[in-house]
PDB file of C-alpha atoms in Angstrom:
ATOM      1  CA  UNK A   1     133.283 240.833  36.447  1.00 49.00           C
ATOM      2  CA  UNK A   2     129.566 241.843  37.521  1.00 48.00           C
ATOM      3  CA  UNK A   3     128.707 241.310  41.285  1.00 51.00           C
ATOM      4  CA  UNK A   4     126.091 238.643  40.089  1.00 49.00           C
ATOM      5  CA  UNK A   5     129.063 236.236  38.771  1.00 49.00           C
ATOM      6  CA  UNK A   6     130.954 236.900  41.527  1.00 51.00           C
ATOM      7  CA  UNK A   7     128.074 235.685  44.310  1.00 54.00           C
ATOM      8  CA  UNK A   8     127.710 232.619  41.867  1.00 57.00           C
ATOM      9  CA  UNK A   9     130.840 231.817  42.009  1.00 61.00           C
ATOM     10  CA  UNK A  10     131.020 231.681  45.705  1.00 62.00           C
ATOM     11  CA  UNK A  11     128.084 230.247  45.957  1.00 60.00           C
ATOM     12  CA  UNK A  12     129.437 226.846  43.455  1.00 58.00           C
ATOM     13  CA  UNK A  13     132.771 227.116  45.759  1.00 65.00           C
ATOM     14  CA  UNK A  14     130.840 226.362  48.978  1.00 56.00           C
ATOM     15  CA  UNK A  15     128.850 223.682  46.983  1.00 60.00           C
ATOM     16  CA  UNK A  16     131.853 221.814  45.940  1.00 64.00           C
ATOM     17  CA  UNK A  17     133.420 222.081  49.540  1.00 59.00           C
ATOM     18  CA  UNK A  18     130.486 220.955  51.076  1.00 64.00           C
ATOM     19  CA  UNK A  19     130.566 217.961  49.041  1.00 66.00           C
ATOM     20  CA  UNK A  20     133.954 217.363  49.355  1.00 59.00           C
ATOM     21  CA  UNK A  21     133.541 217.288  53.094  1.00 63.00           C
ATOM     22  CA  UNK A  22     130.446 215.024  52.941  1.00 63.00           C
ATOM     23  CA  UNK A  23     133.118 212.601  50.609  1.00 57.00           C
ATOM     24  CA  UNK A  24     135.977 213.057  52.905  1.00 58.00           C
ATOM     25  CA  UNK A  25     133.331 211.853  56.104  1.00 55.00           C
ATOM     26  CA  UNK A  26     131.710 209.025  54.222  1.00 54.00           C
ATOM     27  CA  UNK A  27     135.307 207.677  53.033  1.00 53.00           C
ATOM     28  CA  UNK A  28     136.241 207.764  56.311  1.00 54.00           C
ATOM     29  CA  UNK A  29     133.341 205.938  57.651  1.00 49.00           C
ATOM     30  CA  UNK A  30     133.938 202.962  55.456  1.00 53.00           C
ATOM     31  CA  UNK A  31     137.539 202.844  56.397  1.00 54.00           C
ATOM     32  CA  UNK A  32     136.516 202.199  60.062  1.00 55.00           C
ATOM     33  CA  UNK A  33     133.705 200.008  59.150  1.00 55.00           C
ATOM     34  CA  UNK A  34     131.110 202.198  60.788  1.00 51.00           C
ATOM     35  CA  UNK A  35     127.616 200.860  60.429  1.00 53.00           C
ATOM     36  CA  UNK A  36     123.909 203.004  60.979  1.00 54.00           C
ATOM     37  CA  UNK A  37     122.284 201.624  64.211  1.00 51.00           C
ATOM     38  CA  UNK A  38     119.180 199.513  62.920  1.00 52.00           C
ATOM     39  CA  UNK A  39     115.700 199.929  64.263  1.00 46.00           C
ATOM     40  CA  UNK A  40     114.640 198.055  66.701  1.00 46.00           C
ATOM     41  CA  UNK A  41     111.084 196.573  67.123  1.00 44.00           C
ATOM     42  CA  UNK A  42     108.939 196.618  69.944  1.00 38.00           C
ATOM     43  CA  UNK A  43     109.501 193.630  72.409  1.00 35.00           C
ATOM     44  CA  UNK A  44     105.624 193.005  71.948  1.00 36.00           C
ATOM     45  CA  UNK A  45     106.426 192.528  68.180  1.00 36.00           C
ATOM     46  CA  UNK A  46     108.968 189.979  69.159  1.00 28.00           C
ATOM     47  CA  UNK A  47     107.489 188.015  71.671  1.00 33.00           C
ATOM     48  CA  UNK A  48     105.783 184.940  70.999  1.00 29.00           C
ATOM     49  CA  UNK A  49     104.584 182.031  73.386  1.00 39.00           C
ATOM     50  CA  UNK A  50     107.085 178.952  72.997  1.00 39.00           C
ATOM     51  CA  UNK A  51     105.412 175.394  73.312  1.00 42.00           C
ATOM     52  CA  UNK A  52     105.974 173.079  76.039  1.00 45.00           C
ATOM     53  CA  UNK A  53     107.978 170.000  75.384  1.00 43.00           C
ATOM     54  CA  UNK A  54     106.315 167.110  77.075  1.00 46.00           C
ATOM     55  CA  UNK A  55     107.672 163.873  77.096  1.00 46.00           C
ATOM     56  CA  UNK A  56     105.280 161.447  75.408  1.00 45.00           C
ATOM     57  CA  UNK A  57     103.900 159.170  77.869  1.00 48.00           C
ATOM     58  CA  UNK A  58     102.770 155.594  77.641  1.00 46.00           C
ATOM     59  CA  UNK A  59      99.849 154.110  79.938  1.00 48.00           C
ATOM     60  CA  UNK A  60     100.842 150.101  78.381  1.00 47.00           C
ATOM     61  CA  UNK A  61     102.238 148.372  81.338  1.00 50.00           C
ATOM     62  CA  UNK A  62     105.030 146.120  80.893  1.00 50.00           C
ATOM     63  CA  UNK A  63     104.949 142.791  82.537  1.00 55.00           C
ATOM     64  CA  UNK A  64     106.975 139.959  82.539  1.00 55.00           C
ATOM     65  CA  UNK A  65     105.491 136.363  80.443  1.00 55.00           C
ATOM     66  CA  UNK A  66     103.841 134.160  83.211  1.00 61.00           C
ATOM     67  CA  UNK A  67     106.413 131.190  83.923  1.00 58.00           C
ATOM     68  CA  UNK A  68     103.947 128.027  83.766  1.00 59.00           C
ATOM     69  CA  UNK A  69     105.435 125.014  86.318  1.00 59.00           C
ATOM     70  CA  UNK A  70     104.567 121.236  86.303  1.00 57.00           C
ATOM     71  CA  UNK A  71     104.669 119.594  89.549  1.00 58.00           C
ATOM     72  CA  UNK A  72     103.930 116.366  89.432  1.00 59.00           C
ATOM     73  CA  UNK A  73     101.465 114.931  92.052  1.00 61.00           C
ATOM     74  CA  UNK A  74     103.081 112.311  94.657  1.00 64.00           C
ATOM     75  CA  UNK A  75     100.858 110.556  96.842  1.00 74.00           C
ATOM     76  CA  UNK A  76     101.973 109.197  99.968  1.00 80.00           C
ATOM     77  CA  UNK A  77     101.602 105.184 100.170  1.00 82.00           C
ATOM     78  CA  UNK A  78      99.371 104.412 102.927  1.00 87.00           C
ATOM     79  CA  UNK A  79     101.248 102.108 105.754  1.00 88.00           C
ATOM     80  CA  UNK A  80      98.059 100.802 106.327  1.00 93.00           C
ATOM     81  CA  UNK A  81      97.287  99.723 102.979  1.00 94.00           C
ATOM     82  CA  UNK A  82      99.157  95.872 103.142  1.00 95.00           C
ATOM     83  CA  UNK A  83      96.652  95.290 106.542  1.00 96.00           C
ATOM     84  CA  UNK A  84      93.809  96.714 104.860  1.00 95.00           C
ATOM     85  CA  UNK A  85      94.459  94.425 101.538  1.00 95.00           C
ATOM     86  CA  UNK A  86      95.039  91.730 104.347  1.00 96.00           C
ATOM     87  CA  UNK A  87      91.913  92.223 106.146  1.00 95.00           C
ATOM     88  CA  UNK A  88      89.624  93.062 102.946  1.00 94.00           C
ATOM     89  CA  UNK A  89      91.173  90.139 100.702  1.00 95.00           C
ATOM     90  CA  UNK A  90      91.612  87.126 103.443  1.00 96.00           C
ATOM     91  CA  UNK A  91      90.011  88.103 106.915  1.00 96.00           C
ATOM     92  CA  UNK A  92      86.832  89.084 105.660  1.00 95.00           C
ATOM     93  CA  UNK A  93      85.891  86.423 102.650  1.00 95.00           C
ATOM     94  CA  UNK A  94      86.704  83.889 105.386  1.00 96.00           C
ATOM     95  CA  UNK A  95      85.511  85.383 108.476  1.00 95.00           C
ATOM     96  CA  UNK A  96      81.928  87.479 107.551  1.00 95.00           C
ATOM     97  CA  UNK A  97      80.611  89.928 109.602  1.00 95.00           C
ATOM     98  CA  UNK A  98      77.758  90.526 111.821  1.00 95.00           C
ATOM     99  CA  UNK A  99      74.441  91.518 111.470  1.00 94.00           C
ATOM    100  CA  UNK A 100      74.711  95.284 112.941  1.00 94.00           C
ATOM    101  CA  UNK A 101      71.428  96.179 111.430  1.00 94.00           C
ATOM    102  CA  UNK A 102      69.082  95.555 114.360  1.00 95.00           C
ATOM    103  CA  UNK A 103      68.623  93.493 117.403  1.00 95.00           C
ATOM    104  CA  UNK A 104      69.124  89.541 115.933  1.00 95.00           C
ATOM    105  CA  UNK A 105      70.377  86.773 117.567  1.00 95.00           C
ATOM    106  CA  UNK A 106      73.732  85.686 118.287  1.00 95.00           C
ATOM    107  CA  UNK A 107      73.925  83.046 116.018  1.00 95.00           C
ATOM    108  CA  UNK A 108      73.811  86.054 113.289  1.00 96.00           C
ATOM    109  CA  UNK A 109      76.529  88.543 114.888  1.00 96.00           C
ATOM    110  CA  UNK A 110      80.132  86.274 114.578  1.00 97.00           C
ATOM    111  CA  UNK A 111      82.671  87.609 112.229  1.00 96.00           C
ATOM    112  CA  UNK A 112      84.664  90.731 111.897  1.00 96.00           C
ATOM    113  CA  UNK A 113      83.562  93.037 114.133  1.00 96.00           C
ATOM    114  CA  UNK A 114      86.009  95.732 113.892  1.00 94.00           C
ATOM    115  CA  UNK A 115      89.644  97.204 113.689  1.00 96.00           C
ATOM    116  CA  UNK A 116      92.060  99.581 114.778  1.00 95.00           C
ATOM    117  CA  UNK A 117      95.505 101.011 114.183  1.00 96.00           C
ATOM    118  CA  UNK A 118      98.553 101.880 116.790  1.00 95.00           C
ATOM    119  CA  UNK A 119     102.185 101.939 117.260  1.00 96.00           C
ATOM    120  CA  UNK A 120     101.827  98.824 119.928  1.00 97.00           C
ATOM    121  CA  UNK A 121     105.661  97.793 119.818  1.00 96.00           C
ATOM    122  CA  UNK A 122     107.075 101.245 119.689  1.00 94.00           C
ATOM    123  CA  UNK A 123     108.868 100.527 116.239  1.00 93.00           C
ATOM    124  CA  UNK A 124     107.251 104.035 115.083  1.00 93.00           C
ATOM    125  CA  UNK A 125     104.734 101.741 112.684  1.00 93.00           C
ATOM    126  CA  UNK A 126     101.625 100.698 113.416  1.00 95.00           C
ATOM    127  CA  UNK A 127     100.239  97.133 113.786  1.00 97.00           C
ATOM    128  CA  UNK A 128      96.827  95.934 113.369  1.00 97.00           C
ATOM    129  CA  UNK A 129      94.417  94.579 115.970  1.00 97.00           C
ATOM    130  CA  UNK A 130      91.301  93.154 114.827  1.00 97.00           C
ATOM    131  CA  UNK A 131      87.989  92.234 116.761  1.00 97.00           C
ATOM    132  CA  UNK A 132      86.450  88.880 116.207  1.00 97.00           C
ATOM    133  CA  UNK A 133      82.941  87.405 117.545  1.00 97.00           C
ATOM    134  CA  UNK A 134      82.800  84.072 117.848  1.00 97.00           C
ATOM    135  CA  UNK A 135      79.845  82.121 118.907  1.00 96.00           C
ATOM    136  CA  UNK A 136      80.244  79.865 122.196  1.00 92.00           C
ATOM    137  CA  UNK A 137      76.757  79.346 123.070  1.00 90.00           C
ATOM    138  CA  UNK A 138      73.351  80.460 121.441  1.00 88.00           C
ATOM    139  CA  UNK A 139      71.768  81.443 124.870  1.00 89.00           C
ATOM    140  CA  UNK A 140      74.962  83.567 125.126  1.00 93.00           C
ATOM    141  CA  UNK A 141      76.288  87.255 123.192  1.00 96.00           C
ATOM    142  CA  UNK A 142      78.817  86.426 120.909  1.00 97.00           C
ATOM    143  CA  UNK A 143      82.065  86.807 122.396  1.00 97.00           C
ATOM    144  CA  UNK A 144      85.094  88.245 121.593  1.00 97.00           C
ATOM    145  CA  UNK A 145      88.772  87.500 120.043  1.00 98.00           C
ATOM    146  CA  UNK A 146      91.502  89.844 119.785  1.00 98.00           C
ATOM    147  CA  UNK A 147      93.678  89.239 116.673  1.00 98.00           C
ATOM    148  CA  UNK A 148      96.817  91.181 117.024  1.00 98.00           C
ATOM    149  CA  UNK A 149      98.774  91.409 113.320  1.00 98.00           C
ATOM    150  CA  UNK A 150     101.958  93.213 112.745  1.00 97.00           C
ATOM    151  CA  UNK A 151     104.458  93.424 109.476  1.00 95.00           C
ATOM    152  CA  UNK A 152     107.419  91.270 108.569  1.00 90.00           C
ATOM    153  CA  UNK A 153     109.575  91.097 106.083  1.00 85.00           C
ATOM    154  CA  UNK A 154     108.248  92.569 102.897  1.00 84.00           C
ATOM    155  CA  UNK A 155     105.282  94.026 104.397  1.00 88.00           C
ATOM    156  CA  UNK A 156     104.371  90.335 105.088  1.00 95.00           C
ATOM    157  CA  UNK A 157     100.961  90.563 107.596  1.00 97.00           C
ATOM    158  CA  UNK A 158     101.901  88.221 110.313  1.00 97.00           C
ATOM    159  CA  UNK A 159      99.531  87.298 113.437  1.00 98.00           C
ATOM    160  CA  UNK A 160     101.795  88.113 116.248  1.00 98.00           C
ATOM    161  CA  UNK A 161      99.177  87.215 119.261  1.00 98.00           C
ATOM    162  CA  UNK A 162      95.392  86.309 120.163  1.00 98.00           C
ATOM    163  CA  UNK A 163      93.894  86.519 122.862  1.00 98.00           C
ATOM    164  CA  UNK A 164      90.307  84.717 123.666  1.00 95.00           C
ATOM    165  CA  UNK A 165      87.401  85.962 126.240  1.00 87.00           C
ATOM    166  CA  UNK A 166      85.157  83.069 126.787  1.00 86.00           C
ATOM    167  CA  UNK A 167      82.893  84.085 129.888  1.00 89.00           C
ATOM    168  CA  UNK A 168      79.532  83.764 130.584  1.00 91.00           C
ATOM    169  CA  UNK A 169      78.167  87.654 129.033  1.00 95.00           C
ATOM    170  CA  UNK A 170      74.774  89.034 127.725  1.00 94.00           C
ATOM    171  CA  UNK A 171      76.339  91.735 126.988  1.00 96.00           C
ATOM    172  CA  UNK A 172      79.626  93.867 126.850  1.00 98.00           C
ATOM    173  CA  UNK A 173      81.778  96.622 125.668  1.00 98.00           C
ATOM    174  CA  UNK A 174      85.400  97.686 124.639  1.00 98.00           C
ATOM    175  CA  UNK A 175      87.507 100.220 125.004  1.00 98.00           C
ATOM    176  CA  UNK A 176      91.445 100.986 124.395  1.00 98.00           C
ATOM    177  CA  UNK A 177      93.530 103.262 125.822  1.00 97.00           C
ATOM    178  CA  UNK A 178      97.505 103.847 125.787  1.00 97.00           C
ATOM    179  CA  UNK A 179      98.184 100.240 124.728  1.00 98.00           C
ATOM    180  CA  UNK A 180      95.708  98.621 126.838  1.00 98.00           C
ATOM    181  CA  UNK A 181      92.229  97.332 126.034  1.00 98.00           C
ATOM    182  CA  UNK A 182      89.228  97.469 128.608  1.00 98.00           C
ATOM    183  CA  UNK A 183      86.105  94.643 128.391  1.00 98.00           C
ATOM    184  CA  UNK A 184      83.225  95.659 130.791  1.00 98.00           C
ATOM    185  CA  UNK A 185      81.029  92.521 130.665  1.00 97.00           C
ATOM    186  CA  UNK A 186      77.827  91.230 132.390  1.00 96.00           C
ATOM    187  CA  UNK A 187      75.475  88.629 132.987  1.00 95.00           C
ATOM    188  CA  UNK A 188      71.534  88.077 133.038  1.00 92.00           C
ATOM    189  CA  UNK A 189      70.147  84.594 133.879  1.00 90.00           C
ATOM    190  CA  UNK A 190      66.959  83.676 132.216  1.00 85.00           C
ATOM    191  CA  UNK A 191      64.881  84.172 134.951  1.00 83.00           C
ATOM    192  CA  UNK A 192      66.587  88.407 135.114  1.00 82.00           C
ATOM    193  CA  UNK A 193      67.330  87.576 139.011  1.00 84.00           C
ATOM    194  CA  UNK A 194      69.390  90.768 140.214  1.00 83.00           C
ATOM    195  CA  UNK A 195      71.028  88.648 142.453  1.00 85.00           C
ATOM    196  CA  UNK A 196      72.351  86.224 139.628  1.00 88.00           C
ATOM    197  CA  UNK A 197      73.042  90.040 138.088  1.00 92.00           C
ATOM    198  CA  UNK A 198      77.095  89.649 137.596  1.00 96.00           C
ATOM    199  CA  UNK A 199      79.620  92.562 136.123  1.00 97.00           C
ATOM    200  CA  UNK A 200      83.349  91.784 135.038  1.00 97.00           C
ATOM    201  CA  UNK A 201      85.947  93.951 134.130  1.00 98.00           C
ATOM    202  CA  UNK A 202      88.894  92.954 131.934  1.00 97.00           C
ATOM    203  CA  UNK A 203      92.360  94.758 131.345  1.00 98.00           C
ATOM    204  CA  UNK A 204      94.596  93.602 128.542  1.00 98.00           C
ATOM    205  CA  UNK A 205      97.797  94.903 127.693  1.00 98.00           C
ATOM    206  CA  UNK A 206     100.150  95.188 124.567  1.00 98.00           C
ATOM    207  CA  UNK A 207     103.813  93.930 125.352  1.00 97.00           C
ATOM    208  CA  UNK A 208     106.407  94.409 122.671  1.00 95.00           C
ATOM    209  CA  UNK A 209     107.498  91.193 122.884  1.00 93.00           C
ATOM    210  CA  UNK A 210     105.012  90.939 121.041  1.00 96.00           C
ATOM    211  CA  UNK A 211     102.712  89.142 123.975  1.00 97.00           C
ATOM    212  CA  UNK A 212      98.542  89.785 124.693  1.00 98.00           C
ATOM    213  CA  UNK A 213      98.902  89.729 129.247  1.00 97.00           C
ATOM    214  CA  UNK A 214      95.633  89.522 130.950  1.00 97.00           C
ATOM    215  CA  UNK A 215      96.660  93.064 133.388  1.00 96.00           C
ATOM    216  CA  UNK A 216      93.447  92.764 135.568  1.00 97.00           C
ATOM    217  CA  UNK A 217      90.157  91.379 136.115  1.00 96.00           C
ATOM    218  CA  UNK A 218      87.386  91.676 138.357  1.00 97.00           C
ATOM    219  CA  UNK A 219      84.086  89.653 138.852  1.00 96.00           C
ATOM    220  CA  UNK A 220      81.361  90.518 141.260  1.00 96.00           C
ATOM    221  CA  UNK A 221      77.777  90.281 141.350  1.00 94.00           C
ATOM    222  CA  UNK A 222      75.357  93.567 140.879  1.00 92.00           C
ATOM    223  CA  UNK A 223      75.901  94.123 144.880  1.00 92.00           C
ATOM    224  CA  UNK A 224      79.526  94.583 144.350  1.00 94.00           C
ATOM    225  CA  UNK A 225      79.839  95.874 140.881  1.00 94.00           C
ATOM    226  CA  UNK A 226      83.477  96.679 140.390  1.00 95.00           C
ATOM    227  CA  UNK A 227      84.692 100.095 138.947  1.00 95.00           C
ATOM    228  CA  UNK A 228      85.149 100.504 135.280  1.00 96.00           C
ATOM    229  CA  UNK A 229      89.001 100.030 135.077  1.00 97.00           C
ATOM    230  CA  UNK A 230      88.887 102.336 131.549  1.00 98.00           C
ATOM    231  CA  UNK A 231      90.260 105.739 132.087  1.00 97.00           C
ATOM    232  CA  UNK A 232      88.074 108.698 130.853  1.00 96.00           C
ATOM    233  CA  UNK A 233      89.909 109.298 127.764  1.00 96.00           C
ATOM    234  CA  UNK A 234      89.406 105.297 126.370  1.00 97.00           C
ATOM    235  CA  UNK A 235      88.274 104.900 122.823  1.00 97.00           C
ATOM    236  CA  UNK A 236      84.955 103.235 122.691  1.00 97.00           C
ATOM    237  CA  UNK A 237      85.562 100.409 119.845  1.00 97.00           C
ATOM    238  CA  UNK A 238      82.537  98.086 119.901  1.00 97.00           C
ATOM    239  CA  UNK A 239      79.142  97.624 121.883  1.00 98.00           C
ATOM    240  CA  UNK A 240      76.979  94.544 122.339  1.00 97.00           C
ATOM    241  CA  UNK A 241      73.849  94.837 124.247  1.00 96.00           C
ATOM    242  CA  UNK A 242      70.951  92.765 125.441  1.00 93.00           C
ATOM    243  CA  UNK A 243      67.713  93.846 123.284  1.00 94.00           C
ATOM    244  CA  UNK A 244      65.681  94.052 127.077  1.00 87.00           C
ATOM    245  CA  UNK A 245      62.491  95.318 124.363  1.00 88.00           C
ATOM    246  CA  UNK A 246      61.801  91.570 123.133  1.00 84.00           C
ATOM    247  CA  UNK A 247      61.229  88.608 126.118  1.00 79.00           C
ATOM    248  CA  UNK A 248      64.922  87.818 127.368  1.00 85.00           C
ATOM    249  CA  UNK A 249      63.456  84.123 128.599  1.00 84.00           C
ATOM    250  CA  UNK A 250      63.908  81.314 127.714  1.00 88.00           C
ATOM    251  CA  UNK A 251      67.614  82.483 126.651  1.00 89.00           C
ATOM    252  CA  UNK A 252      67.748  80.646 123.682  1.00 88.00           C
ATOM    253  CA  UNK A 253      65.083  83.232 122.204  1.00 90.00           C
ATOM    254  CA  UNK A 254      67.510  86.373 123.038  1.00 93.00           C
ATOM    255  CA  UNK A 255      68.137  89.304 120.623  1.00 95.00           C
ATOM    256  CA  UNK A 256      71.069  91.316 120.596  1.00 96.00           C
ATOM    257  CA  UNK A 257      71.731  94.843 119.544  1.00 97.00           C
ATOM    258  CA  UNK A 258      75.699  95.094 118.257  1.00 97.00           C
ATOM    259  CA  UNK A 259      77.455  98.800 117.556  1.00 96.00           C
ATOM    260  CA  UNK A 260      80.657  99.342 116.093  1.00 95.00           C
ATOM    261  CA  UNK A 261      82.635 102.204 116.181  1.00 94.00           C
ATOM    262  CA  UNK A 262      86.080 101.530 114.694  1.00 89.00           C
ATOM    263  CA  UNK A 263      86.989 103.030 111.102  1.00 70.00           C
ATOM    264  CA  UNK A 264      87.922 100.085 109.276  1.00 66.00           C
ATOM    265  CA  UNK A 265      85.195  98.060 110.105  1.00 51.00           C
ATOM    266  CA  UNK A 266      83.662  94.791 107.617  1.00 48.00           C
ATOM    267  CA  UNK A 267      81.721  97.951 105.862  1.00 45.00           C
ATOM    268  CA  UNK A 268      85.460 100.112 104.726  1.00 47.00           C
ATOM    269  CA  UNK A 269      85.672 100.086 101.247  1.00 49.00           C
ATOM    270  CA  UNK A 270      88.593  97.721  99.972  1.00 50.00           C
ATOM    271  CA  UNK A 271      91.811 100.378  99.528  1.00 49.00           C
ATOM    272  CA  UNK A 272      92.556 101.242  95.574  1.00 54.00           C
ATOM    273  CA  UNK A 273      95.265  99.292  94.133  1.00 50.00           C
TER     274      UNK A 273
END
């Protein structure tokens, strides 16, 4: 054999090993399961910016239906309203009232003057007194009557007591104060002689019974005018006063100037029904 067949020869040999071997290592590598490492890319390649999960929010406000309630209106009755319908339906048709629109005569001011409204019997209700003028001579104010009503029965308006003052007075005033009324009267002759000039004071109280008592009373000429018997805090109810602007003589000619000041007076509207 040449030396050229022989170096082929070995030269095919070493092939055919080396193949062998590179067989025998890949069989063996899939018998263990061996796997090539893959590439691996860049972490720049892999990152990316992951949204933000926002709740979805809601700006509608919830609120809960308005509840609508009825109340029905209740009035209160008025416990003065069977003395008013008393006064306004039978005291006043028969009665009047007096001219309080200027000075007039006395002939002109009789009537209902006036009224007012107090617990008098301490039966926590009130009772009614009413002021009445009545005329006792026309050279003369006219003078007053106090009509004292109270309730009975079924709100029946009963008079319970009167009580009459009938002296000699060109002019006077009234006052109450813790269930007792106050009358400051005086006197001008016709000839306005200071020393005829006479001043009376009157107390009157309220007794449960029920019963008008004459408390007190004074009478003394303009020397030795008595002191008001009315404390400070007295009501002022009614005014009548000499009109000294027109000629007070002869007497019969007089004018008189008369002020009321109690809330249910002849000019209160009549209550509703």
């Amino acid at each position: 054999m040449s030396g050229e067949t022989k170096s082929g020869n070995a030269a095919l040999i070493v092939l055919t090993v080396l193949l062998a071997l590179i067989c025998a290592a890949g069989g063996y590598l899939l018998y263990t399961g061996w796997t090539p490492p893959q590439p691996q890319e860049s972490a720049a390649e892999i990152t990316f910016p992951v949204p933000e999960t926002t709740a979805v929010q809601t700006t509608v406000t919830t609120t809960a239906p308005e509840t609508t309630t009825t109340t029905a209106a209740t009035t209160t009755p008025d416990p003065h309203a069977p003395y008013l319908e008393y006064l306004h339906d039978t005291l006043l048709p028969e009665q009047g009232t007096p001219d309080t629109s200027g000075p007039a005569p006395s002939s002109e001011q009789t009537g209902i003057a006036g009224a007012f409204f107090a617990d008098l019997r301490d039966t926590g209700t009130d009772d009614m007194v009413v002021i009445r003028l009545d005329l006792t001579d026309s050279s003369l104010a006219a003078l007053p009557v106090i009509l004292w009503y109270g309730l009975t029965g079924e709100n029946t308006v009963t008079l319970l007591d009167t009580f009459e003052v009938k002296p000699q007075w060109s002019g006077y005033s009234i006052r109450y104060a813790d269930k007792v009324l106050y009358l400051s009267g005086e006197y001008l002759d016709a000839d306005a002689d200071a020393g005829a000039w006479r001043f009376t004071e009157v107390a009157v109280a309220f007794q449960p019974d029920p019963d008008l008592v004459l408390q007190d009373i004074q009478d003394e000429h303009a020397a030795n005018r008595p002191e008001p018997m009315y404390p400070e805090n007295a009501e002022l109810l009614l005014e009548m006063q000499l009109d000294t602007a027109k000629p007070i003589a002869p007497m019969t000619d007089r004018r008189y100037l008369l002020r009321t000041y109690t809330e249910y007076s002849g000019s209160a509207a009549k209550p509703e029904p």
